[in-house]
Coordinates of C-alpha atoms in Angstrom, one line a residue:
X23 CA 0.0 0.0 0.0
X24 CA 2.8 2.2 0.3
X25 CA 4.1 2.0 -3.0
X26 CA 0.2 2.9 -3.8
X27 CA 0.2 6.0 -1.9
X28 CA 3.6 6.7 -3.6
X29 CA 2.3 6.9 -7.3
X30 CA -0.5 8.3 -5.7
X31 CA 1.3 11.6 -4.4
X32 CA 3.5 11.7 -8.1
X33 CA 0.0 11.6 -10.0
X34 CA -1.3 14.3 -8.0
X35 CA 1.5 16.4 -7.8
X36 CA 1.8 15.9 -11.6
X37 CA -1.8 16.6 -12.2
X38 CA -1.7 20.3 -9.8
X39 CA 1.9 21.7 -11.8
X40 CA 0.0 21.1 -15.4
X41 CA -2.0 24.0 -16.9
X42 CA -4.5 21.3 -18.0
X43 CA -6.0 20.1 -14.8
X44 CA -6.5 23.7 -13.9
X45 CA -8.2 24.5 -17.3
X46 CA -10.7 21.4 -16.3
X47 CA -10.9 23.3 -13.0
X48 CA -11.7 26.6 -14.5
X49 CA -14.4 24.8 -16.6
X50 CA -16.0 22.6 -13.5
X51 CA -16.5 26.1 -12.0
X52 CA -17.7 28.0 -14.8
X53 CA -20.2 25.6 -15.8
X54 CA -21.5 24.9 -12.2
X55 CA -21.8 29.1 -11.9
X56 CA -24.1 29.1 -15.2
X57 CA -26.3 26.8 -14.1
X58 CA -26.4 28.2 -10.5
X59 CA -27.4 31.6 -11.4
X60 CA -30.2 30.2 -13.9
X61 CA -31.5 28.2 -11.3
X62 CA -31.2 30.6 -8.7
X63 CA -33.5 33.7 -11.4
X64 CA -35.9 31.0 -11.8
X65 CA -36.2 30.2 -7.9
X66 CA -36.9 33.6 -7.5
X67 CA -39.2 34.0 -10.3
X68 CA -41.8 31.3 -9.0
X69 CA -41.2 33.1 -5.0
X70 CA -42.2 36.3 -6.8
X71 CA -45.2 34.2 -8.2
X72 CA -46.2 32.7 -5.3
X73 CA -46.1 35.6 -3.2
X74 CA -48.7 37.3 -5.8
X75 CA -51.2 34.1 -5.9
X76 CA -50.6 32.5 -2.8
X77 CA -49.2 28.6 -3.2
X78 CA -52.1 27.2 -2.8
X79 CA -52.9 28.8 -6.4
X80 CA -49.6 27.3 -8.0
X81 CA -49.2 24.3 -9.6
X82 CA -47.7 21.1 -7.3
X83 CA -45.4 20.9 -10.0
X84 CA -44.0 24.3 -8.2
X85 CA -43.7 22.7 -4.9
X86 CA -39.9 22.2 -4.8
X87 CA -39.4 25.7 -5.0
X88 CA -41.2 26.4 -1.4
X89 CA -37.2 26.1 -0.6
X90 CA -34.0 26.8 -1.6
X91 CA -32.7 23.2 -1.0
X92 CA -35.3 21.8 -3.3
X93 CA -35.4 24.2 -5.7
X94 CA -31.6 25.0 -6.3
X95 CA -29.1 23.0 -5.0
X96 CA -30.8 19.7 -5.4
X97 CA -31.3 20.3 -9.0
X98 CA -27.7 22.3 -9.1
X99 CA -26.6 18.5 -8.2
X100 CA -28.4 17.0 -11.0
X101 CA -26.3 19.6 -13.6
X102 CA -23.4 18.8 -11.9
X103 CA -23.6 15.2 -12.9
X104 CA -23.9 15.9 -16.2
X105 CA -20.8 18.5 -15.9
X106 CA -18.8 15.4 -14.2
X107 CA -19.6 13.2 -17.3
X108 CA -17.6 15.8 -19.7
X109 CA -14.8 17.3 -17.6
X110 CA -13.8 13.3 -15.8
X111 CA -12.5 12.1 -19.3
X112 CA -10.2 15.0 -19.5
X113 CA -8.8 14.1 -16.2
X114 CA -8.8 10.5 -16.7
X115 CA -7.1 10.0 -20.3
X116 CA -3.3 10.5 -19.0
X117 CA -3.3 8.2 -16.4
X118 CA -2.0 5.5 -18.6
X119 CA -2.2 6.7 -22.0
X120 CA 0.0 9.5 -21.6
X121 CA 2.5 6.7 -19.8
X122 CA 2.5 4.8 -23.2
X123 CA 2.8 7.9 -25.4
X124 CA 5.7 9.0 -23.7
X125 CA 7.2 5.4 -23.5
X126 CA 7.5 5.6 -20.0
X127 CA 5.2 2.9 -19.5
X128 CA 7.9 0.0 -20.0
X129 CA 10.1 1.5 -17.6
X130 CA 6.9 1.2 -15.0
X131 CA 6.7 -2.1 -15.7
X132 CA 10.4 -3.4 -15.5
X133 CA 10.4 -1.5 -11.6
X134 CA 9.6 -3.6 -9.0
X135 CA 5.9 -2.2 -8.6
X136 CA 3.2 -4.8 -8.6
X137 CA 0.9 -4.7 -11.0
X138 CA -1.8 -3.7 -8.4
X139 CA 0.1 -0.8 -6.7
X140 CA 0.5 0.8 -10.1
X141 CA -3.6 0.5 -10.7
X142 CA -4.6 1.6 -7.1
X143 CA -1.7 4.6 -7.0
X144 CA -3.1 5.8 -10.3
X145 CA -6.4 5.7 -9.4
X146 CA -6.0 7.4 -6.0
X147 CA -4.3 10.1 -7.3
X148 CA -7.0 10.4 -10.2
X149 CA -9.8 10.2 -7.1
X150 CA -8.2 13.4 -5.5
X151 CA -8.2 15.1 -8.8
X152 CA -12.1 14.3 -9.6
X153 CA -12.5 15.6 -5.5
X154 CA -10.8 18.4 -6.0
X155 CA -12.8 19.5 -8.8
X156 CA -16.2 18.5 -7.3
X157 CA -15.0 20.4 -4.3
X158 CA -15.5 23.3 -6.0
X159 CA -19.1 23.2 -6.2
X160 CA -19.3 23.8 -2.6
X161 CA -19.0 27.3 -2.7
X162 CA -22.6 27.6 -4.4
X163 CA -24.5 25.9 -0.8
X164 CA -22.4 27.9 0.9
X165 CA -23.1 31.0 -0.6
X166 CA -27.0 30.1 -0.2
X167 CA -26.3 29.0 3.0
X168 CA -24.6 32.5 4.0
X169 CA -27.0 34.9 2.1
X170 CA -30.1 33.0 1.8
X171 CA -32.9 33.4 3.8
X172 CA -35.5 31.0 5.1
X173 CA -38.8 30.8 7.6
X174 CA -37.2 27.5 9.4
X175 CA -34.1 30.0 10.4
X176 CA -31.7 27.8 7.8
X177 CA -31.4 28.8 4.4
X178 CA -30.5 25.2 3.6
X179 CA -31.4 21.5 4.6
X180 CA -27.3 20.6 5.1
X181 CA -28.1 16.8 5.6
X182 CA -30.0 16.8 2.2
X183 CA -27.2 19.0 0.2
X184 CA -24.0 16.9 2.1
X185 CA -25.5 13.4 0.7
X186 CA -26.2 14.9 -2.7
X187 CA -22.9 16.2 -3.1
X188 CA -21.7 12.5 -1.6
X189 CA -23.8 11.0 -4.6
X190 CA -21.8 13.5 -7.2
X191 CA -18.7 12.3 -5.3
X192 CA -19.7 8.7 -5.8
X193 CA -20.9 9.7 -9.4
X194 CA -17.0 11.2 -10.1
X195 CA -15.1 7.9 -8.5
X196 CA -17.0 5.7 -11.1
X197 CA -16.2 7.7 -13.7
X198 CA -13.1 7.7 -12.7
X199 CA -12.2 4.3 -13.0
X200 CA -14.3 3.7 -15.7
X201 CA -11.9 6.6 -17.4
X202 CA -8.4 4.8 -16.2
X203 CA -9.4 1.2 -17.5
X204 CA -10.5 3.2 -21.0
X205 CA -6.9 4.8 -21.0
X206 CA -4.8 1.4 -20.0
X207 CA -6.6 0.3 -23.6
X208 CA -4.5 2.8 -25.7
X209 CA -2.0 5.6 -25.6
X210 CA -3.7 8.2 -27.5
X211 CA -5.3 10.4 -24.1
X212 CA -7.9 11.9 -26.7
X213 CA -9.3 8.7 -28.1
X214 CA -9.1 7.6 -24.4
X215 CA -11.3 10.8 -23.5
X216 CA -13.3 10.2 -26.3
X217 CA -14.0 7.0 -25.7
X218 CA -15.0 7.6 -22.1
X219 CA -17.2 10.2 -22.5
X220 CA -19.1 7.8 -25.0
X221 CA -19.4 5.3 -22.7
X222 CA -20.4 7.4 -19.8
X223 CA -23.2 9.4 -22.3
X224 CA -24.4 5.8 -23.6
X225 CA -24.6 4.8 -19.5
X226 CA -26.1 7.8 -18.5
X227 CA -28.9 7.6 -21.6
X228 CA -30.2 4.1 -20.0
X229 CA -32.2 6.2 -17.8
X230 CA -34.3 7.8 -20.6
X231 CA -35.1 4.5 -22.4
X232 CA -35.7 2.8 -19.3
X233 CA -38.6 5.5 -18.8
X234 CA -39.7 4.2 -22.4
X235 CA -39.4 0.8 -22.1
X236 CA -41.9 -2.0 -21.2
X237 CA -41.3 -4.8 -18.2
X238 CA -39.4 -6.3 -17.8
X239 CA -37.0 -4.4 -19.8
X240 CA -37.9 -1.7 -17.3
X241 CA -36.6 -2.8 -14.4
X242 CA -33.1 -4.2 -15.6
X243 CA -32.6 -0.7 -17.5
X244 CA -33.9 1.4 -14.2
X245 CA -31.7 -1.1 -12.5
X246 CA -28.1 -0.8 -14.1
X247 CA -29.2 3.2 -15.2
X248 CA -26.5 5.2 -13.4
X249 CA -28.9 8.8 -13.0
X250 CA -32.0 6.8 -11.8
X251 CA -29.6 4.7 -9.6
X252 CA -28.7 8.3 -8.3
X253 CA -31.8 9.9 -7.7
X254 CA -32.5 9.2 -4.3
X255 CA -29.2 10.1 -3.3
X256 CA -29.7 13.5 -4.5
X257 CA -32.5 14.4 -3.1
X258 CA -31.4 13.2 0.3
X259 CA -32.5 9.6 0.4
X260 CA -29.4 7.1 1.7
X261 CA -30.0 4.3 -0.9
X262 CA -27.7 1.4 0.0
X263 CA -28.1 -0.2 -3.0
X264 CA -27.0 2.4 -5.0
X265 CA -23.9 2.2 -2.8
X266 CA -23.6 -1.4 -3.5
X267 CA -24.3 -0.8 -7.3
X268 CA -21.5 2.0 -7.8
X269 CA -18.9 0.4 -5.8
X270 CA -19.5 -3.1 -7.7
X271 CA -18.8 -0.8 -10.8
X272 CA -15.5 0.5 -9.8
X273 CA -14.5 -2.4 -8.2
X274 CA -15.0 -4.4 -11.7
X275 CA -13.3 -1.2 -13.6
X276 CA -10.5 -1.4 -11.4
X277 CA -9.9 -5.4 -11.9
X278 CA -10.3 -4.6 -15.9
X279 CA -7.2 -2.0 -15.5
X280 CA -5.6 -4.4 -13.7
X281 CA -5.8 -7.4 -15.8
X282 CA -4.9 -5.0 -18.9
X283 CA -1.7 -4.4 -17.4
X284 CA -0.9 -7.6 -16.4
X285 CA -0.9 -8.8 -19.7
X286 CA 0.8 -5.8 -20.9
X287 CA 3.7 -6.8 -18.7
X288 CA 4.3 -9.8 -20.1
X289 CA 3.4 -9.1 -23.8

């Protein structure tokens, strides 16, 4: 586990001197800003509503925006997800590829690094990139949290926003690995990206045929889709199974990565 923590603490003090990673940053937050602000005019547009009519004039439909937990952040999450899905790839596609393209990936191999050190180093230090990143959606909560205003006294249901943001968290350590066993398949890091971000779109789209589909088709797509799998989790509902699901997921992805560089040992 050492040796782990070792490659670990290269990867992420690799990942935090590149311009890149800090571009991926910049973009994480940019993104999360649009989408808070649109939210947050459209919160304030149905209170303005409400205020005039009276909620038991609006629509139940209009119900999660009685509060700000509900009607921004919890949906803030669900953009976020989608956010995750573009910027992982760009985070996860030099974790092996970039080994390979700089030749640097037979000297790995000839050290005297297992095979499974190598895998769970890399993919540490990819988790505290993909943290890192999601950390910086924090600063929206907080800054509802600090100038928000509620009847309870809190601006924001903490319990409710700290589990979504553990689902997102959950949501970027799949990807993750999904991204690292993608990039042990080739040393090109933007067919790596690519291909991730196809595989995580494809994944994500279960959930809308799912929705479309008859039983029992239904139930294995709502099943294995990764955003209905997430719901509850978002909205503040502890779903073990989802915890079961996801952490089956990147167990499996990180086995994959490791068998791919087993045999590329010894090719």
């Amino acid at each position: 586990m050492r040796t782990a923590l070792a490659i670990a603490r290269k990867e992420l003090s690799i990942s935090f001197t590149t311009p890149w990673a800090y571009a991926v940053f910049t973009a994480m937050a940019a993104l999360t800003a649009f989408y808070f602000t649109d939210l947050l005019q459209g919160f304030n547009e149905v209170q303005a509503v409400a205020r005039r009519v009276g909620w038991s004039q609006m629509s139940p439909d209009f119900n999660m925006y009685r509060n700000l937990t509900d009607g921004v952040v919890v949906e803030l999450w669900g953009s976020v997800l989608v956010i995750t899905l573009v910027v992982t790839p760009f985070l996860s596609m030099r974790l092996f590829a970039e080994e390979r393209r700089n030749r640097t990936f037979e000297l790995l191999m000839t050290a005297p690094v297992r095979p499974i050190d190598i895998v769970l180093g890399k993919y540490l230090g990819g988790l505290g990139v993909i943290t890192t990143t999601l950390g910086l959606t924090l600063v929206f909560p907080v800054l509802l949290s600090v100038f928000g205003r509620a009847e309870s006294g809190l601006a924001l249901e903490w319990p409710t926003v700290l589990l979504g943001y553990g689902a997102l968290l959950l949501w970027g350590a799949t990807c993750m690995a999904v991204g690292m066993f993608i990039s042990a398949l080739t040393e090109s890091q933007m067919l790596a990206a690519f291909l991730t971000f196809c595989t995580l779109l494809a994944w994500m789209l279960l959930g809308q045929l799912a929705r479309r589909a008859d039983e029992p088709l239904r139930s294995a797509l709502t099943y294995v889709a990764c955003d209905l799998q997430l719901q509850g989790m978002i909205k503040g509902v502890m779903e073990l199974q989802s915890l079961v699901f996801f952490a089956s997921v990147i167990a499996f992805s990180l086995f994959l990565t490791h068998r791919t560089v087993e045999a590329q040992r010894w090719a």
